[in-house]
Coordinates of C-alpha atoms in Angstrom, one line a residue:
Chain A
M2 CA 3.7 -39.7 55.3
S3 CA 7.0 -41.0 56.4
Q4 CA 8.4 -40.0 59.8
L5 CA 11.9 -38.9 60.4
P6 CA 13.9 -41.4 62.5
K7 CA 13.9 -40.6 66.2
P8 CA 17.0 -38.7 67.2
N9 CA 19.5 -40.6 69.2
T10 CA 19.6 -38.2 72.2
E11 CA 22.2 -40.1 74.1
E12 CA 24.6 -40.1 71.2
L13 CA 24.0 -36.4 70.5
R14 CA 24.5 -35.6 74.2
A15 CA 27.8 -37.4 74.2
K16 CA 28.9 -35.6 71.0
Y17 CA 27.9 -32.0 71.9
P18 CA 28.3 -31.7 75.7
S19 CA 28.5 -27.9 75.5
A20 CA 25.0 -27.7 74.0
F21 CA 23.3 -30.0 76.4
D22 CA 25.1 -29.4 79.7
R23 CA 25.5 -25.7 80.0
P24 CA 26.6 -24.5 83.4
A25 CA 23.8 -23.3 85.7
S26 CA 25.2 -19.8 85.7
A27 CA 24.9 -19.5 81.9
R28 CA 21.4 -20.9 81.9
L29 CA 20.2 -18.8 84.7
A30 CA 21.8 -15.5 83.6
L31 CA 19.1 -14.4 81.2
P32 CA 16.0 -15.2 83.4
A33 CA 17.7 -13.6 86.4
M34 CA 18.4 -10.5 84.4
T35 CA 14.9 -10.4 83.1
V36 CA 13.5 -10.8 86.6
A37 CA 15.8 -8.1 87.9
A38 CA 14.8 -5.7 85.1
L39 CA 11.1 -6.3 85.7
A40 CA 11.5 -5.9 89.5
V41 CA 13.1 -2.5 89.0
F42 CA 10.4 -1.6 86.5
V43 CA 7.6 -2.5 89.0
Y44 CA 9.4 -0.6 91.8
G45 CA 9.6 2.4 89.5
L46 CA 5.9 2.2 88.7
V47 CA 5.1 2.2 92.4
D48 CA 7.6 4.9 93.3
L49 CA 6.5 7.2 90.6
D50 CA 2.9 7.1 91.6
F51 CA 1.5 5.1 88.7
S52 CA -2.0 3.8 89.4
P53 CA -4.5 2.3 86.9
S54 CA -7.2 4.8 87.9
R55 CA -4.9 7.8 87.3
L56 CA -3.8 6.3 84.0
I57 CA -7.4 5.8 82.8
A58 CA -8.5 9.2 83.9
G59 CA -5.5 10.8 82.2
L60 CA -6.1 8.8 79.0
S61 CA -9.7 9.9 78.8
Q62 CA -8.6 13.5 79.4
L63 CA -6.0 13.0 76.7
G64 CA -8.8 11.7 74.4
W65 CA -10.7 14.9 75.0
I66 CA -7.7 17.1 74.3
T67 CA -7.1 15.2 71.0
M68 CA -10.7 15.8 70.1
L69 CA -10.4 19.5 70.8
M70 CA -7.2 19.7 68.7
I71 CA -9.1 18.8 65.5
P72 CA -9.1 20.7 63.2
P73 CA -5.8 22.5 63.6
N74 CA -6.5 26.2 63.4
P75 CA -4.0 29.1 63.9
G76 CA -6.8 31.7 64.4
A77 CA -5.5 35.1 63.6
S78 CA -1.9 34.4 64.7
F79 CA -0.6 32.7 61.6
P80 CA 1.9 35.5 60.7
L81 CA 3.1 35.5 64.2
Y82 CA 3.7 31.8 64.1
M83 CA 5.6 32.0 60.8
Q84 CA 7.8 34.6 62.3
A85 CA 8.4 32.4 65.3
L86 CA 9.3 29.5 63.0
G87 CA 11.8 31.7 61.2
E88 CA 13.3 32.7 64.5
T89 CA 13.6 29.0 65.4
L90 CA 15.4 28.2 62.1
S91 CA 17.7 31.2 62.7
I92 CA 18.6 30.0 66.1
A93 CA 19.4 26.5 64.9
L94 CA 21.5 27.7 62.0
L95 CA 23.4 30.4 63.8
G96 CA 23.9 28.3 67.0
T97 CA 25.2 25.3 65.1
T98 CA 27.6 27.3 62.9
L99 CA 29.1 29.2 65.8
A100 CA 29.5 26.0 67.8
A101 CA 31.3 24.4 64.9
L102 CA 33.7 27.4 64.4
L103 CA 34.5 27.4 68.1
A104 CA 34.8 23.6 68.4
L105 CA 37.2 23.1 65.5
P106 CA 40.4 24.4 67.2
V107 CA 39.5 22.8 70.6
S108 CA 38.9 19.5 68.9
L109 CA 42.5 19.5 67.7
L110 CA 43.6 19.7 71.3
A111 CA 41.4 16.7 72.1
A112 CA 42.7 14.5 69.3
R113 CA 45.3 11.8 70.1
N114 CA 47.2 12.2 66.9
I115 CA 47.7 15.9 67.3
I116 CA 48.3 16.1 71.0
P117 CA 50.0 12.9 72.2
S118 CA 50.3 14.2 75.7
N119 CA 47.6 12.9 78.0
L120 CA 48.2 15.9 80.3
I121 CA 46.4 18.3 77.9
R122 CA 44.0 15.9 76.3
F123 CA 42.4 14.6 79.4
P124 CA 41.2 17.9 80.9
V125 CA 40.0 19.1 77.5
R126 CA 38.0 15.9 77.0
R127 CA 36.5 16.1 80.5
F128 CA 35.6 19.7 79.9
L129 CA 33.8 18.8 76.7
D130 CA 32.0 15.9 78.5
S131 CA 30.8 18.3 81.3
I132 CA 29.4 20.7 78.7
R133 CA 27.6 17.8 77.0
G134 CA 26.3 16.5 80.3
V135 CA 24.2 19.6 80.8
D136 CA 21.1 19.7 78.7
T137 CA 20.4 22.5 76.2
L138 CA 17.5 23.7 78.2
I139 CA 19.6 24.3 81.2
W140 CA 22.1 26.2 79.2
A141 CA 19.2 28.3 77.9
L142 CA 18.2 29.1 81.4
V143 CA 21.7 30.2 82.2
W144 CA 22.0 32.4 79.2
I145 CA 18.6 34.0 79.9
N146 CA 20.2 35.2 83.1
V147 CA 23.0 36.8 81.1
V148 CA 21.4 38.3 78.0
G149 CA 17.7 38.3 79.0
L150 CA 14.7 36.6 77.5
G151 CA 14.6 36.1 73.7
P152 CA 16.1 34.3 70.8
F153 CA 19.6 35.5 71.4
A154 CA 19.8 33.4 74.6
G155 CA 18.6 30.5 72.4
V156 CA 21.5 31.0 70.0
L157 CA 24.0 31.1 72.8
A158 CA 22.5 28.0 74.5
I159 CA 22.6 25.9 71.3
M160 CA 26.1 27.2 70.7
V161 CA 27.4 26.1 74.0
S162 CA 25.7 22.7 74.2
D163 CA 26.8 21.8 70.6
F164 CA 30.3 23.0 71.3
G165 CA 30.6 20.0 73.7
A166 CA 29.2 17.5 71.1
F167 CA 31.2 18.9 68.2
G168 CA 34.4 18.9 70.2
K169 CA 34.0 15.2 70.7
L170 CA 32.8 14.3 67.2
F171 CA 35.4 16.4 65.5
S172 CA 38.3 15.0 67.6
E173 CA 37.1 11.4 66.7
A174 CA 37.0 12.4 63.0
I175 CA 40.5 13.7 63.3
E176 CA 41.8 10.6 65.1
A177 CA 40.3 8.5 62.3
A178 CA 42.2 10.5 59.7
D179 CA 45.0 8.9 57.7
R180 CA 48.6 9.5 59.0
K181 CA 50.3 9.2 55.7
Q182 CA 49.4 12.6 54.2
V183 CA 50.6 14.3 57.3
E184 CA 53.9 12.4 57.1
G185 CA 54.2 13.4 53.5
I186 CA 53.8 17.1 54.4
R187 CA 56.4 16.7 57.1
A188 CA 58.8 14.9 54.8
S189 CA 58.6 17.9 52.4
G190 CA 59.6 20.2 55.2
G191 CA 56.2 21.6 56.5
N192 CA 55.8 22.7 60.0
T193 CA 53.0 21.6 62.4
L194 CA 50.5 24.2 61.1
H195 CA 51.2 23.1 57.5
E196 CA 50.6 19.5 58.5
I197 CA 47.2 20.4 59.9
R198 CA 46.2 22.7 57.1
F199 CA 47.3 20.6 54.1
G200 CA 47.5 17.0 55.5
L201 CA 44.7 16.8 58.0
L202 CA 42.0 19.3 57.2
P203 CA 41.3 18.1 53.6
Q204 CA 40.6 14.7 55.0
V205 CA 38.4 15.7 57.9
L206 CA 36.5 18.7 56.5
P207 CA 33.9 16.6 54.5
V208 CA 33.2 14.5 57.5
I209 CA 32.9 17.6 59.7
A210 CA 30.6 19.3 57.2
G211 CA 28.4 16.3 57.1
Q212 CA 28.2 16.3 60.9
V213 CA 27.5 20.0 61.0
L214 CA 24.6 19.6 58.6
Y215 CA 23.2 16.7 60.6
F216 CA 23.3 18.9 63.7
I217 CA 21.6 21.8 62.0
E218 CA 18.9 19.3 61.3
S219 CA 18.7 17.9 64.8
N220 CA 19.0 21.4 66.3
T221 CA 15.9 22.5 64.6
R222 CA 14.3 20.1 66.9
S223 CA 16.1 21.4 70.0
A224 CA 15.4 25.0 68.9
T225 CA 11.7 24.3 68.8
I226 CA 11.7 23.5 72.5
I227 CA 14.1 26.0 74.1
G228 CA 11.3 28.6 73.7
I229 CA 9.5 26.7 76.5
V230 CA 11.9 28.2 79.1
G231 CA 11.7 31.6 77.3
A232 CA 14.6 31.5 74.8
G233 CA 12.6 32.5 71.8
G234 CA 11.3 30.7 68.8
I235 CA 8.2 28.6 68.2
G236 CA 8.4 26.8 71.5
L237 CA 7.5 30.0 73.3
Q238 CA 4.2 30.2 71.3
L239 CA 3.6 26.5 71.8
A240 CA 4.1 26.6 75.6
E241 CA 1.9 29.7 75.8
Q242 CA -0.9 28.1 73.8
I243 CA -0.7 24.9 75.9
R244 CA -0.9 26.9 79.1
V245 CA -4.1 28.7 78.0
L246 CA -5.5 25.4 76.6
E247 CA -6.0 26.7 73.0
W248 CA -5.8 23.2 71.7
Q249 CA -6.5 24.0 68.0
K250 CA -3.6 26.4 68.0
V251 CA -1.4 23.8 69.7
S252 CA -2.1 21.2 67.1
F253 CA -1.4 23.7 64.4
L254 CA 1.9 24.6 65.9
I255 CA 2.9 20.9 66.3
L256 CA 2.0 20.5 62.6
M257 CA 4.2 23.4 61.7
I258 CA 7.1 21.9 63.6
L259 CA 6.6 18.5 61.9
I260 CA 6.6 20.1 58.5
A261 CA 9.6 22.3 59.2
V262 CA 11.7 19.4 60.5
A263 CA 10.7 17.3 57.5
A264 CA 11.7 20.1 55.1
I265 CA 15.1 20.6 56.9
D266 CA 15.6 16.8 56.9
F267 CA 15.1 16.8 53.1
I268 CA 17.3 19.7 52.3
S269 CA 20.2 18.7 54.6
S270 CA 20.3 15.1 53.3
K271 CA 20.5 16.5 49.8
L272 CA 23.3 18.8 50.8
R273 CA 25.1 16.0 52.6
F274 CA 25.0 13.8 49.6
A275 CA 26.4 16.7 47.6
I276 CA 29.3 17.2 50.0
I277 CA 30.4 13.8 50.9
G278 CA 29.0 11.7 48.1
Q279 CA 26.3 9.0 48.0
R280 CA 28.1 6.1 49.5
A281 CA 29.8 7.7 52.5
V282 CA 26.5 8.6 54.1
A283 CA 25.1 5.1 54.4
Chain B
M13 CA 73.9 17.2 41.9
A14 CA 71.7 15.1 39.7
T15 CA 68.0 15.7 39.9
A16 CA 66.0 12.8 41.1
V17 CA 62.8 14.0 39.6
S18 CA 62.7 14.3 35.8
I19 CA 61.2 17.5 34.4
L20 CA 58.7 17.2 31.6
P21 CA 59.2 19.1 28.3
A22 CA 57.7 22.7 28.5
Q23 CA 54.7 22.3 26.2
Q24 CA 53.6 19.1 27.8
L25 CA 53.9 20.8 31.1
A26 CA 51.9 23.8 29.9
T27 CA 48.8 21.7 28.9
L28 CA 48.9 19.8 32.1
E29 CA 49.1 23.0 34.1
E30 CA 46.3 24.5 32.1
A31 CA 44.0 21.6 32.8
Y32 CA 44.9 21.6 36.5
R33 CA 44.3 25.4 36.7
S34 CA 40.9 25.2 35.1
S35 CA 39.7 22.3 37.2
V36 CA 40.9 24.0 40.4
S37 CA 39.4 27.4 39.5
R38 CA 36.0 25.8 38.7
K39 CA 36.1 24.1 42.1
R40 CA 37.1 27.3 43.8
L41 CA 34.3 29.2 42.2
K42 CA 31.8 26.6 43.4
A43 CA 33.2 26.8 46.9
A44 CA 33.1 30.6 46.9
L45 CA 29.6 30.6 45.8
A46 CA 28.5 28.1 48.4
A47 CA 30.3 30.1 51.1
A48 CA 28.6 33.3 50.0
I49 CA 25.2 31.8 50.1
F50 CA 26.0 30.4 53.5
C51 CA 27.2 33.7 54.8
A52 CA 24.1 35.4 53.5
A53 CA 21.9 32.8 55.3
L54 CA 23.9 33.5 58.5
V55 CA 23.3 37.3 58.2
I56 CA 19.6 36.7 57.7
A57 CA 19.6 34.3 60.6
A58 CA 21.4 36.9 62.8
F59 CA 18.6 39.4 62.1
G60 CA 16.0 36.7 62.7
A61 CA 17.4 35.7 66.0
E62 CA 17.8 39.3 67.2
V63 CA 21.6 38.8 67.7
N64 CA 23.0 41.9 69.3
L65 CA 26.7 41.9 69.7
R66 CA 26.5 45.0 71.9
T67 CA 24.3 43.1 74.3
L68 CA 26.6 40.2 74.3
F69 CA 29.7 42.4 75.0
T70 CA 27.9 44.4 77.6
Y71 CA 26.6 41.4 79.4
F72 CA 29.4 39.0 78.7
G73 CA 30.7 40.0 82.1
N74 CA 27.4 38.7 83.5
F75 CA 28.2 35.2 82.0
V76 CA 31.5 35.1 83.7
S77 CA 30.2 36.5 86.9
Y78 CA 27.3 34.1 86.8
F79 CA 29.7 31.3 87.1
D80 CA 31.5 33.3 89.7
R81 CA 28.3 33.7 91.7
I82 CA 27.1 30.1 91.4
L83 CA 30.6 29.0 92.7
T84 CA 30.3 31.3 95.7
L85 CA 28.6 30.3 99.0
E86 CA 26.3 32.8 100.8
S87 CA 29.1 33.4 103.3
G88 CA 31.3 34.6 100.4
A89 CA 33.7 31.7 100.4
R90 CA 34.3 29.5 97.3
V91 CA 32.0 26.5 97.2
W92 CA 34.8 23.9 97.3
T93 CA 36.1 25.2 100.6
D94 CA 33.0 24.0 102.5
F95 CA 31.5 20.8 101.0
P96 CA 28.8 20.2 103.7
E97 CA 27.5 23.8 103.2
W98 CA 27.6 23.5 99.4
F99 CA 25.8 20.1 99.2
W100 CA 23.5 20.9 102.2
G101 CA 20.5 19.4 100.4
W102 CA 22.2 16.3 99.1
K103 CA 19.7 13.9 100.6
K104 CA 16.8 15.5 98.8
W105 CA 18.8 16.0 95.6
L106 CA 19.9 12.4 95.6
R107 CA 16.3 11.3 96.0
M108 CA 15.3 13.5 93.1
L109 CA 18.2 12.2 91.0
G110 CA 17.0 8.7 91.8
E111 CA 13.6 9.7 90.6
T112 CA 15.1 11.1 87.4
V113 CA 17.0 7.9 86.7
L114 CA 13.9 5.8 87.5
I115 CA 11.8 8.0 85.2
S116 CA 14.2 7.4 82.3
Y117 CA 14.4 3.7 83.1
V118 CA 10.7 3.1 83.2
G119 CA 10.2 5.3 80.2
T120 CA 12.9 3.6 78.2
L121 CA 11.8 0.1 79.0
T122 CA 8.1 1.0 78.1
G123 CA 9.3 2.6 74.9
A124 CA 11.5 -0.3 74.0
V125 CA 8.6 -2.8 74.5
F126 CA 6.3 -0.7 72.3
A127 CA 9.1 -0.3 69.7
F128 CA 9.7 -4.0 69.8
A129 CA 6.0 -4.7 69.3
L130 CA 5.9 -2.3 66.3
N131 CA 9.2 -2.7 64.6
F132 CA 8.5 -5.9 62.7
F133 CA 5.5 -4.1 61.0
A134 CA 7.7 -1.2 60.1
A135 CA 10.6 -3.1 58.5
Q136 CA 10.5 -3.6 54.8
N137 CA 11.3 -7.3 54.8
T138 CA 9.0 -8.5 57.6
S139 CA 6.0 -6.3 57.3
P140 CA 2.9 -8.4 56.5
A141 CA 1.2 -5.6 54.5
P142 CA 2.3 -2.4 52.8
W143 CA -0.5 -0.3 54.2
L144 CA 0.3 -1.5 57.7
R145 CA 4.0 -0.6 57.2
F146 CA 3.1 2.8 56.0
A147 CA 0.8 3.5 59.0
V148 CA 3.3 2.2 61.6
R149 CA 6.1 4.2 60.0
R150 CA 4.2 7.5 60.1
L151 CA 3.2 6.8 63.7
L152 CA 6.8 6.2 64.7
E153 CA 7.9 9.3 62.8
F154 CA 5.3 11.4 64.6
A155 CA 6.4 10.0 68.0
R156 CA 10.0 10.8 67.4
T157 CA 9.7 14.2 65.7
V158 CA 7.6 15.9 68.3
P159 CA 10.0 16.7 71.1
G160 CA 9.6 14.8 74.3
I161 CA 9.1 17.9 76.4
V162 CA 6.2 19.0 74.3
F163 CA 4.5 15.6 75.1
A164 CA 5.4 16.3 78.7
L165 CA 3.7 19.7 78.6
I166 CA 0.5 18.2 77.3
F167 CA 0.6 15.2 79.6
V168 CA 1.1 17.4 82.6
I169 CA -2.3 18.8 81.8
A170 CA -3.9 15.4 81.1
F171 CA -2.3 13.3 83.9
G172 CA -1.6 16.0 86.4
L173 CA 1.8 17.3 87.7
G174 CA 4.3 14.6 88.7
P175 CA 6.7 12.0 87.3
M176 CA 4.0 10.1 85.5
A177 CA 3.7 12.7 82.7
G178 CA 7.5 12.6 82.3
V179 CA 7.6 8.8 82.1
L180 CA 4.9 8.7 79.4
A181 CA 6.5 11.5 77.4
I182 CA 9.9 9.7 77.5
A183 CA 8.2 6.4 76.6
I184 CA 6.5 7.9 73.5
H185 CA 9.6 9.6 72.3
S186 CA 11.7 6.4 72.9
T187 CA 9.1 4.3 71.0
G188 CA 9.5 6.5 68.0
A189 CA 13.3 6.7 68.1
L190 CA 13.9 3.0 69.0
G191 CA 11.2 1.7 66.6
K192 CA 13.1 3.2 63.6
L193 CA 16.5 1.9 64.7
F194 CA 15.0 -1.6 65.5
A195 CA 13.3 -1.7 62.1
E196 CA 16.7 -0.8 60.5
I197 CA 18.3 -3.7 62.3
V198 CA 15.6 -6.1 61.1
E199 CA 16.0 -4.8 57.5
N200 CA 19.7 -5.8 57.7
A201 CA 19.0 -9.3 59.0
D202 CA 19.6 -12.4 57.0
M203 CA 16.3 -13.6 55.4
K204 CA 17.4 -17.2 54.8
P205 CA 16.4 -18.4 58.3
V206 CA 13.0 -16.9 57.7
E207 CA 12.6 -18.9 54.5
G208 CA 13.7 -22.0 56.3
I209 CA 11.1 -21.6 59.1
R210 CA 8.4 -20.7 56.6
S211 CA 9.1 -23.8 54.6
T212 CA 8.1 -25.9 57.6
G213 CA 4.7 -24.3 57.5
A214 CA 5.1 -21.9 60.4
S215 CA 3.0 -18.7 60.9
W216 CA 4.3 -15.2 60.6
L217 CA 4.7 -15.0 64.3
S218 CA 6.9 -18.1 64.6
C219 CA 9.0 -16.8 61.7
M220 CA 9.7 -13.6 63.7
R221 CA 10.3 -15.5 66.9
F222 CA 12.6 -18.2 65.7
A223 CA 14.2 -16.7 62.6
V224 CA 14.5 -12.9 63.0
L225 CA 14.6 -12.4 66.8
P226 CA 17.8 -14.5 67.5
Q227 CA 19.6 -12.4 64.9
V228 CA 18.6 -9.0 66.1
S229 CA 18.1 -9.2 69.9
A230 CA 21.7 -8.1 70.7
G231 CA 21.3 -5.0 68.5
Y232 CA 18.1 -4.2 70.2
A233 CA 19.6 -4.3 73.7
S234 CA 22.5 -2.2 72.6
Y235 CA 20.3 0.5 71.1
A236 CA 18.0 0.4 74.2
L237 CA 21.0 1.0 76.5
L238 CA 22.1 3.9 74.3
R239 CA 18.6 5.4 74.5
F240 CA 18.6 5.0 78.3
E241 CA 21.7 7.2 78.4
I242 CA 20.1 9.9 76.3
N243 CA 16.9 9.7 78.3
V244 CA 18.6 10.3 81.6
R245 CA 19.7 13.7 80.2
E246 CA 16.3 14.4 78.9
A247 CA 14.6 13.4 82.2
S248 CA 16.9 15.9 84.0
V249 CA 14.9 18.7 82.3
M250 CA 11.5 17.2 82.5
G251 CA 11.0 18.9 85.8
F252 CA 11.1 22.3 84.1
V253 CA 7.5 21.7 82.9
G254 CA 6.4 19.9 86.1
A255 CA 7.0 16.4 84.9
G256 CA 9.1 15.2 87.9
G257 CA 12.8 14.6 88.5
I258 CA 15.7 16.9 89.5
G259 CA 14.8 19.5 86.9
Q260 CA 12.2 20.8 89.3
E261 CA 14.8 21.6 91.9
L262 CA 17.1 23.1 89.4
V263 CA 14.6 25.5 87.9
V264 CA 13.5 26.7 91.3
A265 CA 17.1 27.3 92.3
I266 CA 17.8 29.2 89.1
H267 CA 14.6 31.3 89.3
K268 CA 15.1 32.1 93.0
F269 CA 18.8 32.9 92.6
Y270 CA 20.0 30.3 95.0
Y271 CA 23.4 30.5 93.3
S272 CA 25.4 27.8 95.1
D273 CA 22.5 25.4 94.9
V274 CA 22.5 25.8 91.1
S275 CA 26.1 24.7 90.9
A276 CA 25.6 21.9 93.4
I277 CA 22.7 20.5 91.4
L278 CA 24.5 20.9 88.1
V279 CA 27.5 19.0 89.5
T280 CA 25.3 16.2 90.7
I281 CA 23.6 16.0 87.3
I282 CA 26.9 15.9 85.4
I283 CA 28.3 13.2 87.7
T284 CA 25.2 11.1 87.4
V285 CA 25.3 11.4 83.6
F286 CA 29.0 10.4 83.6
I287 CA 28.3 7.4 85.8
I288 CA 25.4 6.3 83.6
D289 CA 27.5 6.8 80.4
I290 CA 30.4 4.8 81.7
S291 CA 28.3 2.0 83.2
T292 CA 26.1 1.5 80.1
G293 CA 29.3 1.6 78.0
W294 CA 30.8 -1.0 80.2
L295 CA 27.7 -3.1 80.1
R296 CA 27.4 -2.9 76.3
G297 CA 31.1 -3.9 76.0
R298 CA 30.5 -6.9 78.4
L299 CA 27.3 -8.0 76.7
F300 CA 28.0 -7.5 73.0
G301 CA 31.8 -7.4 72.7
K302 CA 34.0 -4.4 71.9
E303 CA 33.0 -3.9 68.3
T304 CA 29.4 -2.8 69.1
R305 CA 30.6 -0.1 71.4
R306 CA 30.2 3.2 69.6

């Protein structure tokens, strides 16, 4: 076998100085960052009371729990669970729709091409950010204080927390819209409302519809858990069964959630394709 | 005045208008049908969710007055008139917030490491065997579909109360979410370098290390940072089920009607989330250039 000629390192070094003599700061940056990240990680493990013995004890406990979960069995509560699942789906659908309806006008205020003035846009955006910064579960707790325990509090919680997300997403969709149609409407003598209705909305509605469908899907997930704090739906049943250690029922409920989410995934992706076309989804 | 737009002859115009009308009316019919189905679904949902507008209107005052109450100190003054009184527990709250951020950091990093270990098996173009790919995919799907807080509920029973359950729950959920995104990045990677490395007789592992990893590592880091942002929010409610962090304090304050504490803790959470959002956005911009900032 023939060997390749030995590389002439000196010549290469002279030819590509940037590859051979990188400054120390560039060479050290990655190791330094890795070490720092690891140091914070280890500090976190210590500070959060991680210990191997606890981990092993917990894992063996978890193994037991998993054994107890098999086979999944709803007992006599199957109709109750189906009703709870229906409640969850209702919460997701209603909460998302209401949020979208409320967010549409507000998102116009947050879009740069509708409201050029920073004076209005900035507070509206910070307001939306603050709503988004608070988790859905916290909103659920607040609404439980207002309308009492039950799925209605869940609807309102999803509505409020999605309002923040939609406001931001819609305003981004509006900002990405083409200016030319709006100018065309203005040139033919339309007023601002005409511009929005005929120039802007036809462009952004498909995008918005896609996002709303996507959120209905992801809210099915959120709606399954807000029951944990008492806002109705299947999470309520799940939290109760976990607390009384009925593991077969727990695994059955988790299975139900998985199937429901998969079904919603399937339906909403079909609908999204139908609304915005195959290639726009990507 | 001469018209700038020429008008077509009448019969030509009529056929055009006819075609236009029929196409528009078909579209309208479809839209109306879809809207009707949607409205019916909403009505059914309203019954399912026990929506009661009377309750809402009766108690809507409560919603407004709730904010009024949480923005009032015990002495009856507005909270912002007396900051030391409002944030009386700031030392404790900051410690809990630190714990929350630490929970999400440790959880995200652990999840990212597991996702990194699994994603090459889940990606179509790098997976060594179809059955392995199928198994890893289902595993990741399971980890990401079951909500993190459900894992937390179960882990609190297995590992005891405390942040450990929260960290593990976040780690599992992040593994699922990041594993999928990582695998998608790998599927978009250029396969020519892999062929090059393989032609030198290298093993699968070296192919991944020297051909795929250099292409995808920036994308990995970017997604991991995004996930960290999301996890901080999630960790702030882990305390609701006893899995550590600031949520514990918040749920106690809400249940015991310590009104001004509720608003103070909410404000600190919101500010923390802002700071994390802004700093990870800045970091992503620094590390990967403007175009990867989304």
